[in-house]
Each structure stands twice: as C-alpha cells, then as structure tokens.
Amino acid sequence: MTTPQDPDGGQQQPYIPPPPPLSESELQGSSDAPARPVPIEVKVSFWIWIAGAVLSVVGALLALTQREEISEALRATPQFAQSTPEQLDAAVSMTIMFTLVVGIVLAGLYVLFAFKARAGRNWARVVLTVLTALGLLTMLFRPSPSALITSLISVVAVVLLYVPNSKAYYDSVKRAR
C-alpha cells in the first residue's frame, strides 16, 4: 500500500537519463533538401538530360516524315519481299508507331531520372548510366543522326554525374538521410 509521501510503495525507481539534446538539423525538422547545394556539374548534367529528352522526342517525330524510307528498307528485307502493299503499309505504320512510343517513353524516363539525380538520388545516377549504355548498344544496330547526338549527349551527362564534386554531393545526400 502506498501513501502520498511514498507514491511508489517504497520501491526505488531505476534512474532513466534524460534524452540527448536535439541536433540543429533535428530542430529544423527533416526536409528533402540535400546536405549541401547541388554542384554545377549536376545542374549541367540535369539540363543535358532534358535536352537529350527533347532530342529523343524530335527524333521519334522525325520517323513520321520517313514513311517512304522505312517502306523501302522493309521491302528490302526477306520477310517483306513477297508481301502485299497492305501488309507493307501496316508494317510501316507499326514501325513508325513503335519508334514514336519508344522515343516518348525514353524521353519521359530521362526527365524523371534527371530530376531524381539532381535531388541526389544515387540510384537515379546508376539508372541513367544504364540507359546511356543501352543507347550506345542500340547505336550498333540502328545508327541514326539523332540517336548518335542523343548518345553523345548522354555520355557527357553521365560523366558529369561521376566527377569528384558530384560524387561528394551524392555522398553528402546519402549521409544526410
């Protein structure tokens, strides 16, 4: 039984130390802001990715103007040598639509991952590197002026994401989380 003078019934409570004081970053609250400002290399890389996305869409739209060239290229393949004009026309339309969809999807991915890379997400930097490598591989099978320009621009953008100043930025963002 406890009395008002002895509220814990005579038992000694263990000593619990007070919590440590909050750090300055905890006092300011958590935010998505990186630990250090975005370096110029990452900013330039971001805008290069945006330009690459625009070029990707332009290259895909150019396929709309290449109907005759695509038709001739398909007609020269063994699969379409004996095809009817309707079959060839359908294949040309499918090729153009495929090129357009792939160009727009890639542009969207470039933009999405460029924003994430600029925010300090290391995984986005890796994904952009992989997309660039895949773009370079496709150049072996389907070279075109717009694909060449887009691939070269992508290589420059990737290199900028791995220079020492950029690496320090990504490391600081990782430590801040």
PDB file of C-alpha atoms in Angstrom:
ATOM      1  CA  MET A   1       0.000   0.000   0.000  1.00  0.00           C
ATOM      2  CA  THR A   2       1.282   3.453  -0.891  1.00  0.00           C
ATOM      3  CA  THR A   3       0.945   6.702   0.944  1.00  0.00           C
ATOM      4  CA  PRO A   4       1.010  10.196  -0.513  1.00  0.00           C
ATOM      5  CA  GLN A   5       4.514  10.642   0.903  1.00  0.00           C
ATOM      6  CA  ASP A   6       5.694   7.390  -0.740  1.00  0.00           C
ATOM      7  CA  PRO A   7       3.911   7.102  -4.139  1.00  0.00           C
ATOM      8  CA  ASP A   8       5.959   4.149  -5.466  1.00  0.00           C
ATOM      9  CA  GLY A   9       5.256   1.897  -2.487  1.00  0.00           C
ATOM     10  CA  GLY A  10       8.742   2.155  -1.086  1.00  0.00           C
ATOM     11  CA  GLN A  11      10.387   0.694  -4.189  1.00  0.00           C
ATOM     12  CA  GLN A  12      13.189   2.593  -5.786  1.00  0.00           C
ATOM     13  CA  GLN A  13      12.615   3.546  -9.458  1.00  0.00           C
ATOM     14  CA  PRO A  14      15.608   2.911 -11.760  1.00  0.00           C
ATOM     15  CA  TYR A  15      17.412   6.001 -12.978  1.00  0.00           C
ATOM     16  CA  ILE A  16      16.491   6.890 -16.563  1.00  0.00           C
ATOM     17  CA  PRO A  17      18.784   9.518 -18.045  1.00  0.00           C
ATOM     18  CA  PRO A  18      17.219  12.365 -19.999  1.00  0.00           C
ATOM     19  CA  PRO A  19      17.348  12.107 -23.787  1.00  0.00           C
ATOM     20  CA  PRO A  20      20.273  13.812 -25.516  1.00  0.00           C
ATOM     21  CA  PRO A  21      19.614  17.302 -26.840  1.00  0.00           C
ATOM     22  CA  LEU A  22      18.368  17.576 -30.401  1.00  0.00           C
ATOM     23  CA  SER A  23      20.862  18.408 -33.093  1.00  0.00           C
ATOM     24  CA  GLU A  24      20.417  21.512 -35.205  1.00  0.00           C
ATOM     25  CA  SER A  25      19.130  19.501 -38.175  1.00  0.00           C
ATOM     26  CA  GLU A  26      16.568  17.802 -35.923  1.00  0.00           C
ATOM     27  CA  LEU A  27      15.456  21.174 -34.570  1.00  0.00           C
ATOM     28  CA  GLN A  28      14.922  22.462 -38.105  1.00  0.00           C
ATOM     29  CA  GLY A  29      12.905  19.380 -38.988  1.00  0.00           C
ATOM     30  CA  SER A  30      13.581  16.828 -41.655  1.00  0.00           C
ATOM     31  CA  SER A  31      13.373  18.012 -45.197  1.00  0.00           C
ATOM     32  CA  ASP A  32      14.168  16.677 -48.608  1.00  0.00           C
ATOM     33  CA  ALA A  33      16.842  19.317 -49.062  1.00  0.00           C
ATOM     34  CA  PRO A  34      20.273  17.810 -49.669  1.00  0.00           C
ATOM     35  CA  ALA A  35      23.078  18.201 -47.164  1.00  0.00           C
ATOM     36  CA  ARG A  36      24.972  20.530 -49.489  1.00  0.00           C
ATOM     37  CA  PRO A  37      23.982  22.604 -52.502  1.00  0.00           C
ATOM     38  CA  VAL A  38      23.671  20.945 -55.879  1.00  0.00           C
ATOM     39  CA  PRO A  39      27.032  21.324 -57.661  1.00  0.00           C
ATOM     40  CA  ILE A  40      27.227  22.948 -61.073  1.00  0.00           C
ATOM     41  CA  GLU A  41      28.215  19.631 -62.667  1.00  0.00           C
ATOM     42  CA  VAL A  42      24.954  18.010 -61.546  1.00  0.00           C
ATOM     43  CA  LYS A  43      22.967  21.055 -62.687  1.00  0.00           C
ATOM     44  CA  VAL A  44      24.610  20.964 -66.124  1.00  0.00           C
ATOM     45  CA  SER A  45      24.036  17.223 -66.343  1.00  0.00           C
ATOM     46  CA  PHE A  46      20.366  17.771 -65.471  1.00  0.00           C
ATOM     47  CA  TRP A  47      19.908  20.229 -68.327  1.00  0.00           C
ATOM     48  CA  ILE A  48      21.795  17.945 -70.696  1.00  0.00           C
ATOM     49  CA  TRP A  49      19.349  15.148 -69.818  1.00  0.00           C
ATOM     50  CA  ILE A  50      16.448  17.493 -70.501  1.00  0.00           C
ATOM     51  CA  ALA A  51      17.977  18.404 -73.883  1.00  0.00           C
ATOM     52  CA  GLY A  52      18.503  14.698 -74.585  1.00  0.00           C
ATOM     53  CA  ALA A  53      14.845  14.055 -73.827  1.00  0.00           C
ATOM     54  CA  VAL A  54      13.805  16.791 -76.246  1.00  0.00           C
ATOM     55  CA  LEU A  55      16.094  15.330 -78.928  1.00  0.00           C
ATOM     56  CA  SER A  56      14.646  11.889 -78.282  1.00  0.00           C
ATOM     57  CA  VAL A  57      11.125  13.189 -78.920  1.00  0.00           C
ATOM     58  CA  VAL A  58      12.268  15.118 -82.003  1.00  0.00           C
ATOM     59  CA  GLY A  59      13.994  12.008 -83.342  1.00  0.00           C
ATOM     60  CA  ALA A  60      10.847   9.970 -82.781  1.00  0.00           C
ATOM     61  CA  LEU A  61       8.729  12.617 -84.500  1.00  0.00           C
ATOM     62  CA  LEU A  62      11.101  12.575 -87.468  1.00  0.00           C
ATOM     63  CA  ALA A  63      10.046   8.982 -88.052  1.00  0.00           C
ATOM     64  CA  LEU A  64       6.674  10.391 -89.115  1.00  0.00           C
ATOM     65  CA  THR A  65       8.382  12.068 -92.066  1.00  0.00           C
ATOM     66  CA  GLN A  66      10.360   8.967 -93.063  1.00  0.00           C
ATOM     67  CA  ARG A  67       7.490   6.786 -94.313  1.00  0.00           C
ATOM     68  CA  GLU A  68       8.976   6.169 -97.784  1.00  0.00           C
ATOM     69  CA  GLU A  69      12.467   5.406 -96.443  1.00  0.00           C
ATOM     70  CA  ILE A  70      11.043   2.962 -93.897  1.00  0.00           C
ATOM     71  CA  SER A  71       8.915   1.343 -96.608  1.00  0.00           C
ATOM     72  CA  GLU A  72      11.953   0.862 -98.866  1.00  0.00           C
ATOM     73  CA  ALA A  73      14.020  -0.519 -96.013  1.00  0.00           C
ATOM     74  CA  LEU A  74      11.309  -3.015 -95.086  1.00  0.00           C
ATOM     75  CA  ARG A  75      10.734  -4.012 -98.714  1.00  0.00           C
ATOM     76  CA  ALA A  76      14.434  -4.874 -98.983  1.00  0.00           C
ATOM     77  CA  THR A  77      14.192  -7.423 -96.148  1.00  0.00           C
ATOM     78  CA  PRO A  78      13.380 -11.077 -96.950  1.00  0.00           C
ATOM     79  CA  GLN A  79      10.305 -11.023 -94.675  1.00  0.00           C
ATOM     80  CA  PHE A  80       8.558  -8.397 -96.801  1.00  0.00           C
ATOM     81  CA  ALA A  81       9.885  -9.260-100.277  1.00  0.00           C
ATOM     82  CA  GLN A  82       6.664 -11.079-101.228  1.00  0.00           C
ATOM     83  CA  SER A  83       4.225  -9.083 -99.083  1.00  0.00           C
ATOM     84  CA  THR A  84       1.198  -7.218-100.387  1.00  0.00           C
ATOM     85  CA  PRO A  85       1.125  -3.408-100.357  1.00  0.00           C
ATOM     86  CA  GLU A  86      -1.398  -3.532 -97.493  1.00  0.00           C
ATOM     87  CA  GLN A  87       0.899  -5.734 -95.400  1.00  0.00           C
ATOM     88  CA  LEU A  88       3.855  -3.485 -96.109  1.00  0.00           C
ATOM     89  CA  ASP A  89       1.837  -0.382 -95.258  1.00  0.00           C
ATOM     90  CA  ALA A  90       0.746  -1.962 -91.966  1.00  0.00           C
ATOM     91  CA  ALA A  91       4.353  -2.860 -91.128  1.00  0.00           C
ATOM     92  CA  VAL A  92       5.499   0.682 -91.910  1.00  0.00           C
ATOM     93  CA  SER A  93       2.757   2.128 -89.694  1.00  0.00           C
ATOM     94  CA  MET A  94       3.689  -0.226 -86.854  1.00  0.00           C
ATOM     95  CA  THR A  95       7.367   0.662 -87.196  1.00  0.00           C
ATOM     96  CA  ILE A  96       6.595   4.373 -87.040  1.00  0.00           C
ATOM     97  CA  MET A  97       4.276   3.963 -84.051  1.00  0.00           C
ATOM     98  CA  PHE A  98       6.830   1.804 -82.237  1.00  0.00           C
ATOM     99  CA  THR A  99       9.563   4.374 -82.853  1.00  0.00           C
ATOM    100  CA  LEU A 100       7.316   7.180 -81.650  1.00  0.00           C
ATOM    101  CA  VAL A 101       6.249   5.363 -78.470  1.00  0.00           C
ATOM    102  CA  VAL A 102       9.784   4.275 -77.581  1.00  0.00           C
ATOM    103  CA  GLY A 103      11.106   7.814 -78.146  1.00  0.00           C
ATOM    104  CA  ILE A 104       8.459   9.368 -75.925  1.00  0.00           C
ATOM    105  CA  VAL A 105       8.848   6.750 -73.186  1.00  0.00           C
ATOM    106  CA  LEU A 106      12.632   7.172 -73.173  1.00  0.00           C
ATOM    107  CA  ALA A 107      12.238  10.942 -73.017  1.00  0.00           C
ATOM    108  CA  GLY A 108       9.937  10.579 -70.034  1.00  0.00           C
ATOM    109  CA  LEU A 109      12.422   8.295 -68.294  1.00  0.00           C
ATOM    110  CA  TYR A 110      15.276  10.702 -68.987  1.00  0.00           C
ATOM    111  CA  VAL A 111      13.312  13.543 -67.421  1.00  0.00           C
ATOM    112  CA  LEU A 112      12.162  11.513 -64.401  1.00  0.00           C
ATOM    113  CA  PHE A 113      15.610  10.188 -63.593  1.00  0.00           C
ATOM    114  CA  ALA A 114      17.246  13.562 -64.284  1.00  0.00           C
ATOM    115  CA  PHE A 115      15.046  15.136 -61.601  1.00  0.00           C
ATOM    116  CA  LYS A 116      15.850  12.313 -59.184  1.00  0.00           C
ATOM    117  CA  ALA A 117      19.587  12.563 -59.923  1.00  0.00           C
ATOM    118  CA  ARG A 118      19.505  16.303 -59.352  1.00  0.00           C
ATOM    119  CA  ALA A 119      17.840  15.632 -55.983  1.00  0.00           C
ATOM    120  CA  GLY A 120      20.826  13.483 -55.005  1.00  0.00           C
ATOM    121  CA  ARG A 121      19.395  10.015 -55.568  1.00  0.00           C
ATOM    122  CA  ASN A 122      22.351   7.786 -56.364  1.00  0.00           C
ATOM    123  CA  TRP A 123      20.135   5.050 -57.828  1.00  0.00           C
ATOM    124  CA  ALA A 124      18.908   7.531 -60.464  1.00  0.00           C
ATOM    125  CA  ARG A 125      22.505   8.231 -61.437  1.00  0.00           C
ATOM    126  CA  VAL A 126      23.038   4.487 -61.907  1.00  0.00           C
ATOM    127  CA  VAL A 127      19.830   4.117 -63.941  1.00  0.00           C
ATOM    128  CA  LEU A 128      20.880   6.992 -66.223  1.00  0.00           C
ATOM    129  CA  THR A 129      24.228   5.271 -66.695  1.00  0.00           C
ATOM    130  CA  VAL A 130      22.485   2.028 -67.684  1.00  0.00           C
ATOM    131  CA  LEU A 131      20.150   3.872 -70.083  1.00  0.00           C
ATOM    132  CA  THR A 132      23.174   5.510 -71.696  1.00  0.00           C
ATOM    133  CA  ALA A 133      24.911   2.148 -72.090  1.00  0.00           C
ATOM    134  CA  LEU A 134      21.767   0.694 -73.685  1.00  0.00           C
ATOM    135  CA  GLY A 135      21.555   3.703 -76.001  1.00  0.00           C
ATOM    136  CA  LEU A 136      25.134   3.145 -77.099  1.00  0.00           C
ATOM    137  CA  LEU A 137      24.392  -0.526 -77.776  1.00  0.00           C
ATOM    138  CA  THR A 138      21.416   0.348 -79.960  1.00  0.00           C
ATOM    139  CA  MET A 139      23.707   2.590 -81.997  1.00  0.00           C
ATOM    140  CA  LEU A 140      25.416  -0.598 -83.182  1.00  0.00           C
ATOM    141  CA  PHE A 141      22.186  -1.921 -84.686  1.00  0.00           C
ATOM    142  CA  ARG A 142      20.273   1.193 -85.706  1.00  0.00           C
ATOM    143  CA  PRO A 143      22.547   4.164 -86.209  1.00  0.00           C
ATOM    144  CA  SER A 144      20.911   7.465 -86.990  1.00  0.00           C
ATOM    145  CA  PRO A 145      21.997  11.082 -86.651  1.00  0.00           C
ATOM    146  CA  SER A 146      19.544  11.860 -83.842  1.00  0.00           C
ATOM    147  CA  ALA A 147      20.460   8.658 -81.958  1.00  0.00           C
ATOM    148  CA  LEU A 148      24.156   9.473 -82.304  1.00  0.00           C
ATOM    149  CA  ILE A 149      23.683  13.005 -80.972  1.00  0.00           C
ATOM    150  CA  THR A 150      21.472  11.774 -78.121  1.00  0.00           C
ATOM    151  CA  SER A 151      24.006   9.082 -77.191  1.00  0.00           C
ATOM    152  CA  LEU A 152      26.936  11.511 -77.191  1.00  0.00           C
ATOM    153  CA  ILE A 153      24.981  13.992 -75.095  1.00  0.00           C
ATOM    154  CA  SER A 154      24.065  11.202 -72.671  1.00  0.00           C
ATOM    155  CA  VAL A 155      27.717  10.182 -72.285  1.00  0.00           C
ATOM    156  CA  VAL A 156      28.666  13.753 -71.368  1.00  0.00           C
ATOM    157  CA  ALA A 157      25.791  13.946 -68.875  1.00  0.00           C
ATOM    158  CA  VAL A 158      26.812  10.649 -67.246  1.00  0.00           C
ATOM    159  CA  VAL A 159      30.446  11.697 -66.947  1.00  0.00           C
ATOM    160  CA  LEU A 160      29.342  14.889 -65.191  1.00  0.00           C
ATOM    161  CA  LEU A 161      27.406  12.800 -62.667  1.00  0.00           C
ATOM    162  CA  TYR A 162      30.581  10.936 -61.677  1.00  0.00           C
ATOM    163  CA  VAL A 163      33.159  13.727 -61.368  1.00  0.00           C
ATOM    164  CA  PRO A 164      34.562  14.193 -57.829  1.00  0.00           C
ATOM    165  CA  ASN A 165      32.387  17.202 -56.991  1.00  0.00           C
ATOM    166  CA  SER A 166      29.247  15.292 -57.986  1.00  0.00           C
ATOM    167  CA  LYS A 167      30.347  12.221 -56.052  1.00  0.00           C
ATOM    168  CA  ALA A 168      30.825  14.346 -52.932  1.00  0.00           C
ATOM    169  CA  TYR A 169      27.309  15.718 -53.408  1.00  0.00           C
ATOM    170  CA  TYR A 170      25.760  12.246 -53.673  1.00  0.00           C
ATOM    171  CA  ASP A 171      27.741  11.075 -50.644  1.00  0.00           C
ATOM    172  CA  SER A 172      26.563  14.051 -48.578  1.00  0.00           C
ATOM    173  CA  VAL A 173      22.949  13.429 -49.527  1.00  0.00           C
ATOM    174  CA  LYS A 174      23.331   9.771 -48.551  1.00  0.00           C
ATOM    175  CA  ARG A 175      24.799  10.729 -45.155  1.00  0.00           C
ATOM    176  CA  ALA A 176      22.017  13.251 -44.537  1.00  0.00           C
ATOM    177  CA  ARG A 177      19.305  10.605 -44.870  1.00  0.00           C
TER     178      ARG A 177
END
